[in-house]
Tab-separated table of C-alpha atoms and ligand atoms in Angstrom:
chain	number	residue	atom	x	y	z
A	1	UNK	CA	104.577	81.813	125.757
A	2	UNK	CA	104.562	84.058	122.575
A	3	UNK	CA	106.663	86.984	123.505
A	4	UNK	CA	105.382	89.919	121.113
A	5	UNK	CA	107.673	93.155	119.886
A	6	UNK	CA	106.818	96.847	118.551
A	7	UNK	CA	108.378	98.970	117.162
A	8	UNK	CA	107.276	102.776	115.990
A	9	UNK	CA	104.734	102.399	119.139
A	10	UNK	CA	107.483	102.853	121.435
A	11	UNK	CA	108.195	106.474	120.619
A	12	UNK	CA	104.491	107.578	121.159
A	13	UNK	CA	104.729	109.503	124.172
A	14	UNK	CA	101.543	109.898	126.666
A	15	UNK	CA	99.647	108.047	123.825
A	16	UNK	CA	101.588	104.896	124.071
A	17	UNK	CA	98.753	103.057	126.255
A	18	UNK	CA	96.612	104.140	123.686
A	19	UNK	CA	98.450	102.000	121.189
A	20	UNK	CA	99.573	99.292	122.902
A	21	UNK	CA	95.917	98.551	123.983
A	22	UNK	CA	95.059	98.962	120.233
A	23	UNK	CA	97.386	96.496	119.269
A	24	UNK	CA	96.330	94.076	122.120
A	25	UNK	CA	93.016	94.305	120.883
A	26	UNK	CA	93.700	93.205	117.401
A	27	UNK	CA	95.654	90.497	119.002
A	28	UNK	CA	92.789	89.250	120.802
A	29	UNK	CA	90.946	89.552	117.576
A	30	UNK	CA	93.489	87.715	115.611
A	31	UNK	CA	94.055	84.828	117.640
A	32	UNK	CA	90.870	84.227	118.884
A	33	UNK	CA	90.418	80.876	121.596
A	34	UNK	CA	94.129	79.883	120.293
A	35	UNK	CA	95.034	81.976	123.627
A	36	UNK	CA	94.590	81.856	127.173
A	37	UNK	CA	96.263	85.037	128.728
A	38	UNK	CA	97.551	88.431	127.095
A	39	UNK	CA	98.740	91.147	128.631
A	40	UNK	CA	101.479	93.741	128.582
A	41	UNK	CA	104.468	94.671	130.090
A	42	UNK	CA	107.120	97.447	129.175
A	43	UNK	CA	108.095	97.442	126.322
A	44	UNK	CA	106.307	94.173	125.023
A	45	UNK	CA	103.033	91.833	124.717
A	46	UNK	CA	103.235	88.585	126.253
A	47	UNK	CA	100.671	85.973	125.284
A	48	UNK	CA	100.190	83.085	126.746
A	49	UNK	CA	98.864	80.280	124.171
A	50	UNK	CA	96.042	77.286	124.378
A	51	UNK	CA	96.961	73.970	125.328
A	52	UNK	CA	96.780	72.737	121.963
A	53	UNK	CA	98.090	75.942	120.175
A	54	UNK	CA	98.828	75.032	116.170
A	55	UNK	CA	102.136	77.134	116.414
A	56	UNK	CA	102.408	77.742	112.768
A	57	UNK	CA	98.799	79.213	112.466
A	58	UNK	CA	99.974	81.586	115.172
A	59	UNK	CA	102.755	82.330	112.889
A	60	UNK	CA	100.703	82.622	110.133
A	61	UNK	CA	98.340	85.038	111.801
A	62	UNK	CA	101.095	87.262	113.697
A	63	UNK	CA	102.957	87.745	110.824
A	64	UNK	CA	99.766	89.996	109.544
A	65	UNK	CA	99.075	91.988	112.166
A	66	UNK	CA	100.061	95.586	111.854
A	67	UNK	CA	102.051	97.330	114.780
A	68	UNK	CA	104.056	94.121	115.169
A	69	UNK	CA	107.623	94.153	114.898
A	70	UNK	CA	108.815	90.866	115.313
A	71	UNK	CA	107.056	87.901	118.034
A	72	UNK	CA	108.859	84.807	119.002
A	73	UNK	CA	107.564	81.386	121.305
A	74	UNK	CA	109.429	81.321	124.589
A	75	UNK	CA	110.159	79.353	127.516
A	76	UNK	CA	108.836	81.419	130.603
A	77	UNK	CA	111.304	80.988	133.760
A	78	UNK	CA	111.569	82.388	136.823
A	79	UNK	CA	113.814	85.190	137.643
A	80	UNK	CA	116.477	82.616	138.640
A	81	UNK	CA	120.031	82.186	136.637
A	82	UNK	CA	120.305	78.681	136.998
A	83	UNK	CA	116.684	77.901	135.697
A	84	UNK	CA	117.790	80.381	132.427
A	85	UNK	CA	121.309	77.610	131.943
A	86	UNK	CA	119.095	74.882	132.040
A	87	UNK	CA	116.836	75.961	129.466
A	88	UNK	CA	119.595	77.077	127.055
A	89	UNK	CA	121.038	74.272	127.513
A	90	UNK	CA	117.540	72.434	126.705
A	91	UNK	CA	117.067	74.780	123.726
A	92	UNK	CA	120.902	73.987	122.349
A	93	UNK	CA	120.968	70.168	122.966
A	94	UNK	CA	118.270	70.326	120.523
A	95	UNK	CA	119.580	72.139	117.940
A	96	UNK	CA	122.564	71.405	115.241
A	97	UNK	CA	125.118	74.163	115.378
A	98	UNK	CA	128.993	74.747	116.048
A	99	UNK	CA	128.655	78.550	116.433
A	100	UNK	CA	126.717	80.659	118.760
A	101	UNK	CA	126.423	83.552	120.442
A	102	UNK	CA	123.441	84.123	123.954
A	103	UNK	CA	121.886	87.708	123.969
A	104	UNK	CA	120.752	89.284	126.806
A	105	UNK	CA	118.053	92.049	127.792
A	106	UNK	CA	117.596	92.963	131.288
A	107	UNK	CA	114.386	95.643	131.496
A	108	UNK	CA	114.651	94.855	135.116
A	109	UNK	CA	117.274	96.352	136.867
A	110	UNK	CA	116.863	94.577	139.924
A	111	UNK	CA	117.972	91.173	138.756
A	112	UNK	CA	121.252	90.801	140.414
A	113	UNK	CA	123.439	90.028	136.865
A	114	UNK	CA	124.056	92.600	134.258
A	115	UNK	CA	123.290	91.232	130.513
A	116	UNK	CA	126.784	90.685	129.688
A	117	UNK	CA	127.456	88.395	132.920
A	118	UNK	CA	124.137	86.995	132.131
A	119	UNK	CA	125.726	86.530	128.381
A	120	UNK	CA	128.581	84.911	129.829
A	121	UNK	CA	127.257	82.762	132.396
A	122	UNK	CA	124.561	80.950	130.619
A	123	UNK	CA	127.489	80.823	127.452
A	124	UNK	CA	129.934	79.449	129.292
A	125	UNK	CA	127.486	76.455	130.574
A	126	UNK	CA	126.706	75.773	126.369
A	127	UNK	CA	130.774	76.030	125.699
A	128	UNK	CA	131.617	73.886	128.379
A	129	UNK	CA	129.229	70.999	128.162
A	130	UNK	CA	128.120	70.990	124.711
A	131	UNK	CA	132.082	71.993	123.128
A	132	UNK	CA	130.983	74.835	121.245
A	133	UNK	CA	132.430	77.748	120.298
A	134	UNK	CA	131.293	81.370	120.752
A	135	UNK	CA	131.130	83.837	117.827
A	136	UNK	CA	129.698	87.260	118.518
A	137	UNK	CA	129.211	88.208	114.603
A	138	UNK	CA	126.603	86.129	112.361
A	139	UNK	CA	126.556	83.085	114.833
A	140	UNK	CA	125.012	79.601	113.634
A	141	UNK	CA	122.482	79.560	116.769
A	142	UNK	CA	121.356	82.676	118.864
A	143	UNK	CA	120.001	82.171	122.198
A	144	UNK	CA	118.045	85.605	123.366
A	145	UNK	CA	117.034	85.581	127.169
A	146	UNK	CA	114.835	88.492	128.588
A	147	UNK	CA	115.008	89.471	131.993
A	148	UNK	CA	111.121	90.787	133.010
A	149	UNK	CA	109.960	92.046	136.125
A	150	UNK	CA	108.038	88.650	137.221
A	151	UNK	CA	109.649	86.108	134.371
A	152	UNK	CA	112.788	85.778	132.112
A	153	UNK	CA	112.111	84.692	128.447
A	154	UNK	CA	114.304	82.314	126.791
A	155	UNK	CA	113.973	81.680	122.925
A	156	UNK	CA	116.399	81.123	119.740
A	157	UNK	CA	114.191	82.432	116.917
A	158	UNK	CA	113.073	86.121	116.181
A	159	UNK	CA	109.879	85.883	113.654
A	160	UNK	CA	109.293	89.371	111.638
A	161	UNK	CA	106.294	90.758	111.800
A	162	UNK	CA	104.929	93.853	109.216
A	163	UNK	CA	105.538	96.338	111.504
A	164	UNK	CA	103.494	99.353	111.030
A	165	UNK	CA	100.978	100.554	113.234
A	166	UNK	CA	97.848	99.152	114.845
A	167	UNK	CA	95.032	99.180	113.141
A	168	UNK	CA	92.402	101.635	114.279
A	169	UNK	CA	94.965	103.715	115.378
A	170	UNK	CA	94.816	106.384	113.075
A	171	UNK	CA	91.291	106.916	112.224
A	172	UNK	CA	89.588	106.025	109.519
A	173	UNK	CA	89.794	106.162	105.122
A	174	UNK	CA	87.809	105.419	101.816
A	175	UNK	CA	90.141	103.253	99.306
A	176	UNK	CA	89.310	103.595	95.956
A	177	UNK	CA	89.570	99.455	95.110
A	178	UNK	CA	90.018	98.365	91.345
A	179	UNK	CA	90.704	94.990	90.056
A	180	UNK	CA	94.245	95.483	89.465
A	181	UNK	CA	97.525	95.073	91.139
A	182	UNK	CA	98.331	99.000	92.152
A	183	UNK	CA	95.100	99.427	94.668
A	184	UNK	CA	95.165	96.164	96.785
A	185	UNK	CA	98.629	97.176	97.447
A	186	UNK	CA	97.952	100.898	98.324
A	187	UNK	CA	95.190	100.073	100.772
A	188	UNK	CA	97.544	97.692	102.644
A	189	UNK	CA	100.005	100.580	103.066
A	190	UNK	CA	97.539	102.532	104.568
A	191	UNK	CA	96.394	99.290	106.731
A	192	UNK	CA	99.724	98.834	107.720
A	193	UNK	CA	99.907	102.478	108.791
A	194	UNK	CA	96.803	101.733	111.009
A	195	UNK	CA	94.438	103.130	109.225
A	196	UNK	CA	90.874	101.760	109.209
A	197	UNK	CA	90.203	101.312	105.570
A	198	UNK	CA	86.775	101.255	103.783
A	199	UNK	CA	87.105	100.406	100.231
A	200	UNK	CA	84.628	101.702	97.301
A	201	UNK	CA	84.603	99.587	93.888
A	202	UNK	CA	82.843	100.541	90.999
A	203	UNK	CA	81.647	97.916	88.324
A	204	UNK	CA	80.015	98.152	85.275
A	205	UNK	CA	77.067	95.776	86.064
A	206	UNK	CA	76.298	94.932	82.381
A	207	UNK	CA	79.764	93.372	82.028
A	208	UNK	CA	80.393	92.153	85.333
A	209	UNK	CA	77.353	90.106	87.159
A	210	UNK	CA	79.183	89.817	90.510
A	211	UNK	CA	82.726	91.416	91.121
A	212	UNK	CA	83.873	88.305	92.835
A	213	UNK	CA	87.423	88.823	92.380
A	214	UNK	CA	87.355	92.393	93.946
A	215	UNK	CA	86.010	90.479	96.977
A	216	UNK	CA	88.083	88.233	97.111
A	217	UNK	CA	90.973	90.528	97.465
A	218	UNK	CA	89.157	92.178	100.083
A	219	UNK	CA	88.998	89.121	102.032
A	220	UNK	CA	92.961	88.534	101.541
A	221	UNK	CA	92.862	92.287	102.783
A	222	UNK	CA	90.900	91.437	105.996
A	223	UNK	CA	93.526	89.021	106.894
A	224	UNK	CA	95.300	91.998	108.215
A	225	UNK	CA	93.192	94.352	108.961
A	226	UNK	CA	90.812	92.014	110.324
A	227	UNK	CA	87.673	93.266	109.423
A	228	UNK	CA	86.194	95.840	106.553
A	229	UNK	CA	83.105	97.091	104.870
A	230	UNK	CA	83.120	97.557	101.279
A	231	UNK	CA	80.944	99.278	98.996
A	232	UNK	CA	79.842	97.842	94.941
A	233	UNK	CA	78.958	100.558	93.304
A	234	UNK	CA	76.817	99.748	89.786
A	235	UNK	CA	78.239	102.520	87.609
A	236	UNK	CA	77.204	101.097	84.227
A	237	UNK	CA	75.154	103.710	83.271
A	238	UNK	CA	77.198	106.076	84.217
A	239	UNK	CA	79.818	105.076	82.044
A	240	UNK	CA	77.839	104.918	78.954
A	241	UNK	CA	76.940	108.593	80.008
A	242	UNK	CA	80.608	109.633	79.952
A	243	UNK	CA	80.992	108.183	76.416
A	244	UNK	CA	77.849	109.777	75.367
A	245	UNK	CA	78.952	113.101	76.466
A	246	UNK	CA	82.996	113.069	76.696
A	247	UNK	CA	85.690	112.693	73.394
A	248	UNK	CA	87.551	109.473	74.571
A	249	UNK	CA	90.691	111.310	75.580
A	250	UNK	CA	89.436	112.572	78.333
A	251	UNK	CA	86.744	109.754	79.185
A	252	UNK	CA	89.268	108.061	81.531
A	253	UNK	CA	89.812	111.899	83.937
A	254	UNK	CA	86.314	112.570	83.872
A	255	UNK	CA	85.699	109.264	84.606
A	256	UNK	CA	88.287	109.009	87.608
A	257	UNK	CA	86.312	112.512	88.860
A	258	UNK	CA	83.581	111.562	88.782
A	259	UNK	CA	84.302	108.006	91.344
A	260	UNK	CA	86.115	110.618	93.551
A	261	UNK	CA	83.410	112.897	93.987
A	262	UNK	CA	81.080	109.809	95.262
A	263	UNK	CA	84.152	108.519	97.046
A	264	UNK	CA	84.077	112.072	99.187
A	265	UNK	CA	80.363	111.482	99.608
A	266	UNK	CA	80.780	107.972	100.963
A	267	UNK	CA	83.589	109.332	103.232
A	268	UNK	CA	81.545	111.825	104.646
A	269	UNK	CA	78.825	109.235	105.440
A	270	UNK	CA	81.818	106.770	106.909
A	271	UNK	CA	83.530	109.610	108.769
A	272	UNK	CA	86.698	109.208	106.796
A	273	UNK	CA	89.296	111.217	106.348
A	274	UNK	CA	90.996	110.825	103.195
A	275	UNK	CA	90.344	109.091	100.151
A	276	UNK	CA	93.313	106.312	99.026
A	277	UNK	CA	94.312	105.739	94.843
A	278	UNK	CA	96.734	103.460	93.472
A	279	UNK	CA	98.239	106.069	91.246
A	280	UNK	CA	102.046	106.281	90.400
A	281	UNK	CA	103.203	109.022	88.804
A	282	UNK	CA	103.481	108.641	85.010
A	283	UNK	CA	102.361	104.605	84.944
A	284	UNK	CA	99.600	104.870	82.544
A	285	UNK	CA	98.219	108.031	80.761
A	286	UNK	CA	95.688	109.032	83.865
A	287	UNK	CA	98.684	109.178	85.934
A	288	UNK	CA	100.594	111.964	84.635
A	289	UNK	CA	101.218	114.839	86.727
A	290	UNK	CA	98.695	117.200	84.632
A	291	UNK	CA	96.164	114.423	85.058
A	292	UNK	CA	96.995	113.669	88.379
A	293	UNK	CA	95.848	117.575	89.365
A	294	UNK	CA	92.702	117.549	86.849
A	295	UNK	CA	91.854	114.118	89.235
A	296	UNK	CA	92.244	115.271	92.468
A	297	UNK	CA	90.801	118.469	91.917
A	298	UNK	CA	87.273	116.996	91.908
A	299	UNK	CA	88.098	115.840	96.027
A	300	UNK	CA	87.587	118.012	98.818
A	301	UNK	CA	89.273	115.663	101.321
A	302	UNK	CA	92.952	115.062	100.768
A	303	UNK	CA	93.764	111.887	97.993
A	304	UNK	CA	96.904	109.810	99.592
A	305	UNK	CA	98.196	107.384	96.959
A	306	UNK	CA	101.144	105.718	99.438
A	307	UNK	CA	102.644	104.452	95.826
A	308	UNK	CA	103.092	107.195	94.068
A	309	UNK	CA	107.085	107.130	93.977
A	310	UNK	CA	107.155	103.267	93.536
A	311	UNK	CA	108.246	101.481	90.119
A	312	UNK	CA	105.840	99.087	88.734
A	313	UNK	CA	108.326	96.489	89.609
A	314	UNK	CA	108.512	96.946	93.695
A	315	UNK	CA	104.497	97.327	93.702
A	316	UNK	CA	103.973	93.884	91.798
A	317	UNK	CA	106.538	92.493	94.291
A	318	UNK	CA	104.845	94.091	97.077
A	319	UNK	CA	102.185	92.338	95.778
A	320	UNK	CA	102.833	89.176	95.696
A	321	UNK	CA	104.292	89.368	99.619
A	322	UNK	CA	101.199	90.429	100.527
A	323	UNK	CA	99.524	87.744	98.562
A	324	UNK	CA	97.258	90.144	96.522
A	325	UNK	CA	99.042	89.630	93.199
A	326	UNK	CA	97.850	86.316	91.951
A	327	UNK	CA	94.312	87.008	92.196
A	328	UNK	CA	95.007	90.767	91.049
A	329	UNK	CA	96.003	89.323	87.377
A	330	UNK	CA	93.066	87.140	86.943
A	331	UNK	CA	91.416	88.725	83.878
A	332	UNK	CA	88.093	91.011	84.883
A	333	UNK	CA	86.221	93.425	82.818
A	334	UNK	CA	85.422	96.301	85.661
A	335	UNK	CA	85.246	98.968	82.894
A	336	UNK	CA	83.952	99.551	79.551
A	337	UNK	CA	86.334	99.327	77.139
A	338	UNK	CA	85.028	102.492	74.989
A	339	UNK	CA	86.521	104.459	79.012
A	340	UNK	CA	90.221	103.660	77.779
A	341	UNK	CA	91.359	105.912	74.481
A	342	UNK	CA	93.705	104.723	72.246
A	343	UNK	CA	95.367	108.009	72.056
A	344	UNK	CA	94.173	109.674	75.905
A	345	UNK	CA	95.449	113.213	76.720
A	346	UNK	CA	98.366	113.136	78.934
A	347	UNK	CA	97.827	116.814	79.891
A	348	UNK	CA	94.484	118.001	80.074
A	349	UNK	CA	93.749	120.972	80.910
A	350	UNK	CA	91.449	121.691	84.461
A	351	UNK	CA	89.416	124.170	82.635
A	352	UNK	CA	88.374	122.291	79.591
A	353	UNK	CA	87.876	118.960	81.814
A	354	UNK	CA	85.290	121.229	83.938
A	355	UNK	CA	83.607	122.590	81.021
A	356	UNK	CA	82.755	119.230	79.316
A	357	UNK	CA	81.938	117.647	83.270
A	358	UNK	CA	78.915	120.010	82.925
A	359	UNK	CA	77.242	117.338	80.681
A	360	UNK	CA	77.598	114.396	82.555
A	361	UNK	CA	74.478	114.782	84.775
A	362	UNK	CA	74.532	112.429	87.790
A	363	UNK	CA	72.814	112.257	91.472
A	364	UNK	CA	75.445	111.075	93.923
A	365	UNK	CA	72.836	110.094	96.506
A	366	UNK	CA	70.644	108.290	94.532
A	367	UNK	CA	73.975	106.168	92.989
A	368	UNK	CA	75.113	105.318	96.475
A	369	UNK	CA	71.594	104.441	97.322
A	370	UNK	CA	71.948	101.780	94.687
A	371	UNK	CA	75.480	100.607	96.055
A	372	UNK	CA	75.353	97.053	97.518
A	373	UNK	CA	77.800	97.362	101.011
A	374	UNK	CA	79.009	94.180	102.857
A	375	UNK	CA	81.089	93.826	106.227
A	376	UNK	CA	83.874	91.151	106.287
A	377	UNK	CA	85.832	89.478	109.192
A	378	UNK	CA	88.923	87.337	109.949
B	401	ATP	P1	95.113	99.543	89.547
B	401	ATP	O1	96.207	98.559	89.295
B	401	ATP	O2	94.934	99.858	90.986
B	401	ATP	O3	93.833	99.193	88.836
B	401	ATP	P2	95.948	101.168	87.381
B	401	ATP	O4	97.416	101.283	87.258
B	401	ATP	O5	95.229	100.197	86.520
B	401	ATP	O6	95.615	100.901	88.912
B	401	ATP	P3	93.944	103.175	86.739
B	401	ATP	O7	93.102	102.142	86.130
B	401	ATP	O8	94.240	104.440	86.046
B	401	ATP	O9	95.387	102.627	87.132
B	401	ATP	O10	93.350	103.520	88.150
B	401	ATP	C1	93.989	104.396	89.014
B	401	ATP	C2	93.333	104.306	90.378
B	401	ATP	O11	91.945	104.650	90.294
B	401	ATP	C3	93.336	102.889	90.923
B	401	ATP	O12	94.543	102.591	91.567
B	401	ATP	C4	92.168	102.936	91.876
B	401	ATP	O13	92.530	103.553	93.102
B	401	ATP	C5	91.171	103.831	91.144
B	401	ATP	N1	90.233	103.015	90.332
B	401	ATP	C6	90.350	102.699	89.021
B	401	ATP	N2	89.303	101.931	88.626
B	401	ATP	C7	88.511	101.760	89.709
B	401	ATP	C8	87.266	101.064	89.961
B	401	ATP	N3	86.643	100.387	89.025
B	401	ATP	N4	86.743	101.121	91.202
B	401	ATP	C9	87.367	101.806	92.190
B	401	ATP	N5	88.522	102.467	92.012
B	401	ATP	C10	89.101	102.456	90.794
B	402	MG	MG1	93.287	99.498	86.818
């Protein structure tokens, strides 16, 4: 039996079916034929696996599914103390230890034995027979029974999961998706806050003949949100049309406006919400504050960018948790180099960056009619 936890989904109120069933969903999706039976009960998922279950896939798979706050593979016995010593027992016999502590939950009230007597029952069996000792604080071996309303659980290990919140709970987002570390790791944020997320690259087509690596961290993305559509947007010509028109210091801010403004168009076609960046403030010259406003200026939904108080440092090791990072620093050319200035303005000015935007002459609908999209799934 896997025995599955949440946590912010608790504290939803009237909408907490809402999530839960969310959450079971993704579960389903997840875990596909490796399970027989889910269902809920207060406070917690309980999912009965296949016959021939591969435990650590599960693992694997749990581990990336948002709204979970930690899962663990029980014993299921009935509501009876003595069945709960025996499998303790069973659990501890196996196990190489000299400290340990049982902990009790009792959701049902009507089970005749509080948690502490069940605590001191069931520890009293281990102490006696086994010659162990208890030790309440940072124990060798835990032992955690839960008392249901039909079954108790008994288990000794407590798996984390990403917590978060399911996704497709929260509606739906365009991510703006580059080739480097900082984006992959945004749009997980706003995965993990159950977002449905729709990501947007752009490529220039004349440098790049397939932006294979920008898929592939899409697929590691899908691992958690399970599945995605992605648009490839050819913007080549665009880009030569920037350095036609634009002195390079600004290339890169009319550049950046110029993928938000088809970003907002895409959203608007994908009934999103919101349009995700990978910007932190002051990390490279397009990130400044100054540049940050001339940027977001050109969007008319609101531009989240969940790492825009994060160091360099905690986004590459967010990074490499989430197993975006190695592919992330294989080398790519998404953008002409002629886009990046040797010298770019760190504070433009909104007025001047509007007046020279007048020159760059582009048709949003026929560039997304050019776009190539593809769905992925777990
Ligand atoms: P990243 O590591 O995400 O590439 P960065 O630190 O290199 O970010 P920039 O290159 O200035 O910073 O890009 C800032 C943000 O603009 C990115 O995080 C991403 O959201 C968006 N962006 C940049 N290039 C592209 C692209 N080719 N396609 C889609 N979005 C892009
Ligand atoms: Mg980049």
């Amino acid at each position: 039996m896997i025995l599955i936890h949440y946590g912010e989904i608790g504290i939803k109120g009237k909408n907490r079916a809402v999530f839960e069933n969310c959450l079971v969903r993704n579960i389903k999706k997840a875990l596909g034929n490796e399970i027989e039976k889910i269902y809920r009960e207060y406070g917690r998922i309980l999912v009965k696996e296949g016959e021939r279950a591969n435990y650590e896939m599960l693992k694997e798979k749990l581990a990336k599914i948002p709204g979970i706050e930690n899962f663990s593979f029980a014993y299921e016995v009935d509501l009876d103390i003595e069945e709960m010593k025996k499998i303790a027992m069973e659990i501890a016999k196996n196990e190489k230890f000299s400290t340990f502590k049982i902990s009790a939950r009792r959701s049902n009230k009507e089970f005749p034995y509080s948690s502490m007597q069940i605590n001191e029952i069931v520890g009293e069996e281990i102490k006696e027979k086994l010659n162990k000792k208890v030790k309440l604080e940072n124990p060798e071996l835990t032992i955690f029974i839960e008392v249901g309303n039909k079954k108790a659980y008994v288990y000794k290990e407590k798996y984390s999961g990403i917590g978060g919140l399911p996704v497709g709970s929260q509606g739906k987002v365009v991510a703006l998706l580059s080739g480097g570390i900082d984006s992959p790791v945004a749009a997980w944020l706003m995965i993990k806050r159950g977002c449905s997320v729709v990501f947007i690259h752009f490529y220039n087509e004349s440098l790049v003949s397939s932006p294979k690596k920008v898929e592939e961290i899409i697929e590691k993305l899908t691992e958690y949100q399970l599945s995605s559509k992605a648009y490839f947007i050819p913007f080549g010509t665009l880009q030569y049309e920037i350095i036609k028109n634009v002195q390079s210091k600004y290339r890169m801010i009319i550049y950046r406006r110029v993928m938000t403004k088809i970003a907002n168009e895409i959203a608007s076609m994908e009934k999103a919400k919101a349009v995700v960046t990978g910007d932190s403030i002051g990390q490279v010259a397009s990130q400044t504050l100054e540049n940050i406003h001339c940027i977001y200026d050109a969007s008319d939904l609101p531009v989240l960018s969940p790492l825009i108080g994060m160091d360099k440092r905690e986004i590459i090791d967010m990074a490499k948790k989430i197993g975006t990072y190695e592919i992330s620093i294989k080398p790519y050319d998404d953008c002409c180099s002629f886009m990046v200035a040797k010298h770019p303005a760190t504070k433009a000015s909104l007025d001047k960056i509007k007046e020279m935007e007048k020159k760059i002459i582009f048709d949003i609908e026929e560039i997304i009619e050019k776009a190539r999209t593809k769905q992925y799934s777990k």
